[in-house]
Short mmCIF file of C-alpha atoms in Angstrom, two decimals:
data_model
loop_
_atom_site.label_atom_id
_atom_site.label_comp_id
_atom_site.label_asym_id
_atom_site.label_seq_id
_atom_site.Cartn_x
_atom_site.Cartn_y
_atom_site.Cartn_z
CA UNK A 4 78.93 -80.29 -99.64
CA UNK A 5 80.19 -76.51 -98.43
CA UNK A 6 78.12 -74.95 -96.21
CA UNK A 7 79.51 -71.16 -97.87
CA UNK A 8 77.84 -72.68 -100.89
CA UNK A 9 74.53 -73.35 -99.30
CA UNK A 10 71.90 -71.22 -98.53
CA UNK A 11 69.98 -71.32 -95.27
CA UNK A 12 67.20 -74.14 -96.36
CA UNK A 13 69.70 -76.51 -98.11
CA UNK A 14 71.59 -76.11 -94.65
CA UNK A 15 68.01 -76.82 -93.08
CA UNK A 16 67.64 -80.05 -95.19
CA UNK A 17 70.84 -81.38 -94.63
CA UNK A 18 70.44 -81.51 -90.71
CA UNK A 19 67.21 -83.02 -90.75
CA UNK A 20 68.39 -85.76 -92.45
CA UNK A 21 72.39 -86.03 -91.28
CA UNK A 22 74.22 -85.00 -87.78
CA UNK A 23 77.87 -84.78 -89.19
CA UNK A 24 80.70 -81.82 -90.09
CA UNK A 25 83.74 -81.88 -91.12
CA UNK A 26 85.90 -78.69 -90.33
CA UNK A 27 89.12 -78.25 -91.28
CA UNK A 28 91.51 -76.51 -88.98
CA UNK A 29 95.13 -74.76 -89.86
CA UNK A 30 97.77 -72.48 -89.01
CA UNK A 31 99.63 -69.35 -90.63
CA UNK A 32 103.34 -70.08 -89.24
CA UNK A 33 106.58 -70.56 -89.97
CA UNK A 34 107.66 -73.82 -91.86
CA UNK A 35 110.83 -73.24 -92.90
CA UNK A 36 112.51 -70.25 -95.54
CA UNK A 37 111.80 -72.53 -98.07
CA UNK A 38 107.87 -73.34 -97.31
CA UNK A 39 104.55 -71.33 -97.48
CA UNK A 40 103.52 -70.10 -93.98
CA UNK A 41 99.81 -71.67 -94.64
CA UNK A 42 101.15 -75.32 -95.11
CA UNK A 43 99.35 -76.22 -92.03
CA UNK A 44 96.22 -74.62 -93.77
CA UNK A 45 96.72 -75.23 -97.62
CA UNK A 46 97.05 -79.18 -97.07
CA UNK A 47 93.61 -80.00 -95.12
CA UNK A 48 92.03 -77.15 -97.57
CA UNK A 49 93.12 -79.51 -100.23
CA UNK A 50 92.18 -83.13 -98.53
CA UNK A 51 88.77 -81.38 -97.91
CA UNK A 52 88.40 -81.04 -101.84
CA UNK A 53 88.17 -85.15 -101.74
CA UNK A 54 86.00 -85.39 -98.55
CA UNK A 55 83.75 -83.06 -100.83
CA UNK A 56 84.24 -84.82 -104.35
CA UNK A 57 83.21 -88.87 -102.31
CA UNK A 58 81.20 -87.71 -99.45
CA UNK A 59 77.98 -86.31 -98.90
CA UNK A 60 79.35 -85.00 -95.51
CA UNK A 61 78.82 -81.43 -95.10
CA UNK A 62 82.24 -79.51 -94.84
CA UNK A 63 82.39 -75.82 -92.94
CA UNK A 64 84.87 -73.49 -94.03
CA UNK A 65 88.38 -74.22 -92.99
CA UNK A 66 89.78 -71.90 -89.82
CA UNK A 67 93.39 -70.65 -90.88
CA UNK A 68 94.60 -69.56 -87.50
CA UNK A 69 95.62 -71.67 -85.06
CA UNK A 70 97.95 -72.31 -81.95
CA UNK A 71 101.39 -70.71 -83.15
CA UNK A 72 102.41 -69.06 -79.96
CA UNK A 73 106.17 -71.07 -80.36
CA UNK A 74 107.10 -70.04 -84.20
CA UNK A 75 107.01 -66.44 -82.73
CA UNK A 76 110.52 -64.94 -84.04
CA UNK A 77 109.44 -65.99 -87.56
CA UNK A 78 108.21 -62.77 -89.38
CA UNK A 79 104.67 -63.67 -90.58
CA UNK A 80 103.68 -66.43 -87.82
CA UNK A 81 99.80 -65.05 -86.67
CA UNK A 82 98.67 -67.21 -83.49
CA UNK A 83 95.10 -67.45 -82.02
CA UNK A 84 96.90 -68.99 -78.96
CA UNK A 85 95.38 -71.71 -77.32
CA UNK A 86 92.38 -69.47 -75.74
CA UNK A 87 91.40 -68.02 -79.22
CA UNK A 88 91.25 -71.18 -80.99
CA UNK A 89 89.05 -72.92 -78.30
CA UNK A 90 86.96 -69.80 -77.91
CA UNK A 91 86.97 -69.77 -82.04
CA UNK A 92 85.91 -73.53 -82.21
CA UNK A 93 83.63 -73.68 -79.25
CA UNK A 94 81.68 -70.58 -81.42
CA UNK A 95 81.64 -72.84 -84.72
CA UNK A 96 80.30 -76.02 -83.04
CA UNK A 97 78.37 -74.40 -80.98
CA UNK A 98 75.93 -73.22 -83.55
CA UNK A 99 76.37 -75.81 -85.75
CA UNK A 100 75.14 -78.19 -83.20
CA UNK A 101 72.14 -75.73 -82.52
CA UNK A 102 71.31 -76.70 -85.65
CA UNK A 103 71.57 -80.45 -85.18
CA UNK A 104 75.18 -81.60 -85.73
CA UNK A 105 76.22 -84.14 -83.16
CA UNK A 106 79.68 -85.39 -85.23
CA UNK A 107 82.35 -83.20 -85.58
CA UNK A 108 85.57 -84.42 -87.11
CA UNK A 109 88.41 -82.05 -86.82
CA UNK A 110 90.38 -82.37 -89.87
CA UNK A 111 94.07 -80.50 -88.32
CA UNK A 112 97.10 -79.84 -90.15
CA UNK A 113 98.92 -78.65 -87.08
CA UNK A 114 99.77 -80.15 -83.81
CA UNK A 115 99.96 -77.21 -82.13
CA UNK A 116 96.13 -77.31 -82.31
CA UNK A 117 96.00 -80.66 -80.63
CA UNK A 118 95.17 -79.52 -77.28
CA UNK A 119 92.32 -77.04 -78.12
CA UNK A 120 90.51 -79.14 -79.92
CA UNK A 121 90.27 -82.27 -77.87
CA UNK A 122 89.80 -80.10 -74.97
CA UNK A 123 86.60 -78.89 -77.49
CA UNK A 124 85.93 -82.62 -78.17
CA UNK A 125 85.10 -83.60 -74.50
CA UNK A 126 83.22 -80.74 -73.74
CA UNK A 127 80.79 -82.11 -76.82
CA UNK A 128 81.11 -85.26 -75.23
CA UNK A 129 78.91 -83.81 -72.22
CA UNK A 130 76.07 -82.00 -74.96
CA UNK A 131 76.14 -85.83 -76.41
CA UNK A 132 78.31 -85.01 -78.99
CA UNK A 133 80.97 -86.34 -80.23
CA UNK A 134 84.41 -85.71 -82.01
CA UNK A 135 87.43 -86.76 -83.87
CA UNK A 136 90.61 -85.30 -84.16
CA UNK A 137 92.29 -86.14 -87.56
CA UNK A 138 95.75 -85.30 -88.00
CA UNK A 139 96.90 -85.63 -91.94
CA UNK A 140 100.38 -86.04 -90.90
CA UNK A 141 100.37 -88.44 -88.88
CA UNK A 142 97.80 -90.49 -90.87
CA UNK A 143 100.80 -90.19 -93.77
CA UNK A 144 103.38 -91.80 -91.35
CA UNK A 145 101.32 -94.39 -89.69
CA UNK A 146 100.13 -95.49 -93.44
CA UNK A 147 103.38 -95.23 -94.73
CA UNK A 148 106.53 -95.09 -92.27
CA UNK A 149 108.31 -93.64 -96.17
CA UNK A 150 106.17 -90.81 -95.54
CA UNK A 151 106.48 -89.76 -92.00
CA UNK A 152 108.01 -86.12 -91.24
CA UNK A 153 108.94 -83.46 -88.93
CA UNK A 154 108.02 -79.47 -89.31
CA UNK A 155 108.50 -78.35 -93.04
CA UNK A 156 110.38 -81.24 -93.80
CA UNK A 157 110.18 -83.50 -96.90
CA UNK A 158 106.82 -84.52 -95.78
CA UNK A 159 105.08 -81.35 -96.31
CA UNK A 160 107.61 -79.85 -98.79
CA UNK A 161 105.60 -83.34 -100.88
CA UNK A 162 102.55 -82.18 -100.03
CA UNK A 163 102.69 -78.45 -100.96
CA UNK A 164 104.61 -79.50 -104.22
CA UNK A 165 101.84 -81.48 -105.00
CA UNK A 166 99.00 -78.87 -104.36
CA UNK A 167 101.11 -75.58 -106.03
CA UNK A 168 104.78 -76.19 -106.64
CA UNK A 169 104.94 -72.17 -106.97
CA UNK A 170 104.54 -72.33 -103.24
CA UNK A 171 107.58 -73.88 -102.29
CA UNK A 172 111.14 -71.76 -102.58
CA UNK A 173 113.74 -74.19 -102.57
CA UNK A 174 116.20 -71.51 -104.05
CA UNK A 175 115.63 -69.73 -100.03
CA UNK A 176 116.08 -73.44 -98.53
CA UNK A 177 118.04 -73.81 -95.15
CA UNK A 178 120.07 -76.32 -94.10
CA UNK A 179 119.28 -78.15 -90.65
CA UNK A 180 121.48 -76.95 -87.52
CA UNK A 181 119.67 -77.58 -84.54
CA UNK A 182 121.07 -75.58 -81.53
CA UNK A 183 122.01 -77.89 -78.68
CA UNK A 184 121.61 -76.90 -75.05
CA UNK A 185 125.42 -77.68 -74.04
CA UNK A 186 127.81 -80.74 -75.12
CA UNK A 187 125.93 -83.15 -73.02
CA UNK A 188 122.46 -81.79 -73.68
CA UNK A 189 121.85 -82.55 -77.81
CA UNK A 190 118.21 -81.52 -79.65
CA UNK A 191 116.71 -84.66 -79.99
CA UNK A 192 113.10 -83.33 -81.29
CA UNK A 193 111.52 -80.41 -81.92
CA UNK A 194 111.01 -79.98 -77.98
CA UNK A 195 113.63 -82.58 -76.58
CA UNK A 196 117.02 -83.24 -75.82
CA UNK A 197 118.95 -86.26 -75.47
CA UNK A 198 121.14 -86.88 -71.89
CA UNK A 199 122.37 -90.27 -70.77
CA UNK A 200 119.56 -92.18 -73.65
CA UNK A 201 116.51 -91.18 -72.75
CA UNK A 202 114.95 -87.80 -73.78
CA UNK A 203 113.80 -84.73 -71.06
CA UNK A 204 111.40 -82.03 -72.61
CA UNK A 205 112.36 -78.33 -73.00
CA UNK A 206 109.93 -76.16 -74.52
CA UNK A 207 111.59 -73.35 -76.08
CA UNK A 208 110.75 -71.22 -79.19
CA UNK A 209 111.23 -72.76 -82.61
CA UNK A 210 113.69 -70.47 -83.33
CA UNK A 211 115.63 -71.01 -80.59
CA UNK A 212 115.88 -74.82 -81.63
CA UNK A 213 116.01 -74.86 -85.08
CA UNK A 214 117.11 -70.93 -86.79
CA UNK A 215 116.25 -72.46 -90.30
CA UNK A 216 112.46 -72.85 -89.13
CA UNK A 217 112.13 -76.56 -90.22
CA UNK A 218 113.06 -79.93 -87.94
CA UNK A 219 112.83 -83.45 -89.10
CA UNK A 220 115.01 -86.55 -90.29
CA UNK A 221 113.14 -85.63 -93.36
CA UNK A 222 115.23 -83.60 -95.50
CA UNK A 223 113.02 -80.87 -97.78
CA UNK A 224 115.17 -81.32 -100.58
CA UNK A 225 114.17 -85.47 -100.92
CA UNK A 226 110.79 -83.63 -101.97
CA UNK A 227 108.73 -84.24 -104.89
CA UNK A 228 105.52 -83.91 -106.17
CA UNK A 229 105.01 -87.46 -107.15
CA UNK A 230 105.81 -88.38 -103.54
CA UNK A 231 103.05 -86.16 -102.37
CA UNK A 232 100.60 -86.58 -104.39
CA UNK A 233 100.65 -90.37 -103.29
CA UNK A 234 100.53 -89.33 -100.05
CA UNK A 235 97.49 -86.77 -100.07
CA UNK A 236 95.75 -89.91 -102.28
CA UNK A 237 96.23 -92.23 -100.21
CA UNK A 238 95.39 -90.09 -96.95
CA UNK A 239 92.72 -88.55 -98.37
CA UNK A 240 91.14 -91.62 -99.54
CA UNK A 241 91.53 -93.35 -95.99
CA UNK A 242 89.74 -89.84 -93.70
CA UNK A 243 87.07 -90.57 -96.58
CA UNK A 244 86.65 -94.31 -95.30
CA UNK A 245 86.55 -93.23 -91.44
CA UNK A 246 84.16 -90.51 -92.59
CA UNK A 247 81.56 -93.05 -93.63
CA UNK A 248 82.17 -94.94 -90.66
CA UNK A 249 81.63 -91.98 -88.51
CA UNK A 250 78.53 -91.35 -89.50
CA UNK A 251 77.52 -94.93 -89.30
CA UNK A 252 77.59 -94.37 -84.79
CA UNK A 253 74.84 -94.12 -83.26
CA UNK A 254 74.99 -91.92 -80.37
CA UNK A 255 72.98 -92.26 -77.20
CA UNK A 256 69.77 -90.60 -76.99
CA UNK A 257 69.51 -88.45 -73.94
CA UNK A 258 66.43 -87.38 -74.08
#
């Protein structure tokens, strides 16, 4: 159920009768020379075609900008930063629970949107809402270790092959060659480095880590599109399941 496709009573009838939304949150960033710059966007788009197909869960349109601030460098990277995608959310959920929505489930395709949106989530949390923060990604690797990824790696190379193959340009592909601090001081993540066995955090750009744009032990060019299309299947068919649980809570009534 879209709420672009509804007019203004069928949006009416749906709140008296249900308190939940789903909206699906992306990115326009880098992902590699060899991956669309709206992965982050194009994947939840595409779960929320399920949601819609199994659900009677009303689904707002999806918000392609999100927190990008560290793929700067990349030509084509456009970033809301952290203070325009909480502003931009806090807007969205805001009327929508003027209207009656108390559920909001934040279907992300990028991490960098974490913060903003749970930061979002507990300020609903106080109005007597309340939110969830779905990460596709991560669902993938937790349901299938096979399947789990770094940043325009295999993982979403799978995904976007399985959506539009036409969007992936494996002929531009990049080999890995993260940049190490010094000798002692090795990338170890996409924000880490290794020293003595453990790992110390330090943020720099993407870029700067990473001058092909992707990071991951999972190589793009293990890709296919069978491989994600069991993926998005078998994700999308589990957010479907915590959907109808979702809307099963019953919140407090505060009067």
């Amino acid at each position: 159920m879209r709420l672009e496709h509804m007019t203004w009573k069928q949006a009416q009838a749906y709140f008296a009768e249900h308190d939940t939304v789903v909206i699906p949150v992306g990115s326009i960033e880098n992902h590699g020379s060899h991956l669309a710059l709206g992965t982050d966007f194009l994947v939840p788009s595409h779960i929320a075609q399920t949601i819609d197909q199994q659900t009677d869960v009303l689904i707002a349109p999806a918000v392609p900008y999100g927190v990008a601030d560290h793929h700067f460098g990349f030509p084509g990277t456009v970033s809301l930063g952290y203070d325009g995608l909480k502003m931009v959310i806090e807007r969205i959920v805001g009327c929508l629970y003027g209207y009656g929505a108390r559920k909001f489930i934040f279907l992300n395709g990028h991490g960098g949107n974490d913060n903003a949106l749970l930061d979002v989530g507990l300020e609903l949390e106080d109005m007597g809402a309340l939110s969830a923060l779905v990460n596709w990604w991560q669902l993938a690797g937790e349901l299938n270790p096979k399947w789990k990824g770094g940043h325009g790696g295999g993982e979403e190379t799978a995904a976007i092959l399985a959506i539009n193959p036409d969007w992936v340009h494996m002929e531009d592909y990049m080999p890995l060659t993260p940049v190490d601090l010094s000798e002692n001081l090795k990338v170890s993540g996409m924000k880490t480095v290794a020293f003595k066995g453990a790992n110390v955090t330090v943020q720099r750009r993407f870029q700067s880590v990473t001058p092909s744009g992707w990071y991951g032990p999972d190589d793009p060019r293990d890709a296919t599109a069978e491989w994600g299309k069991e993926m998005l299947e078998t994700v999308s068919q589990y957010i479907v399941e915590f959907i109808r649980e979702f809307q099963q809570i019953q919140l407090p009534d505060r009067g």
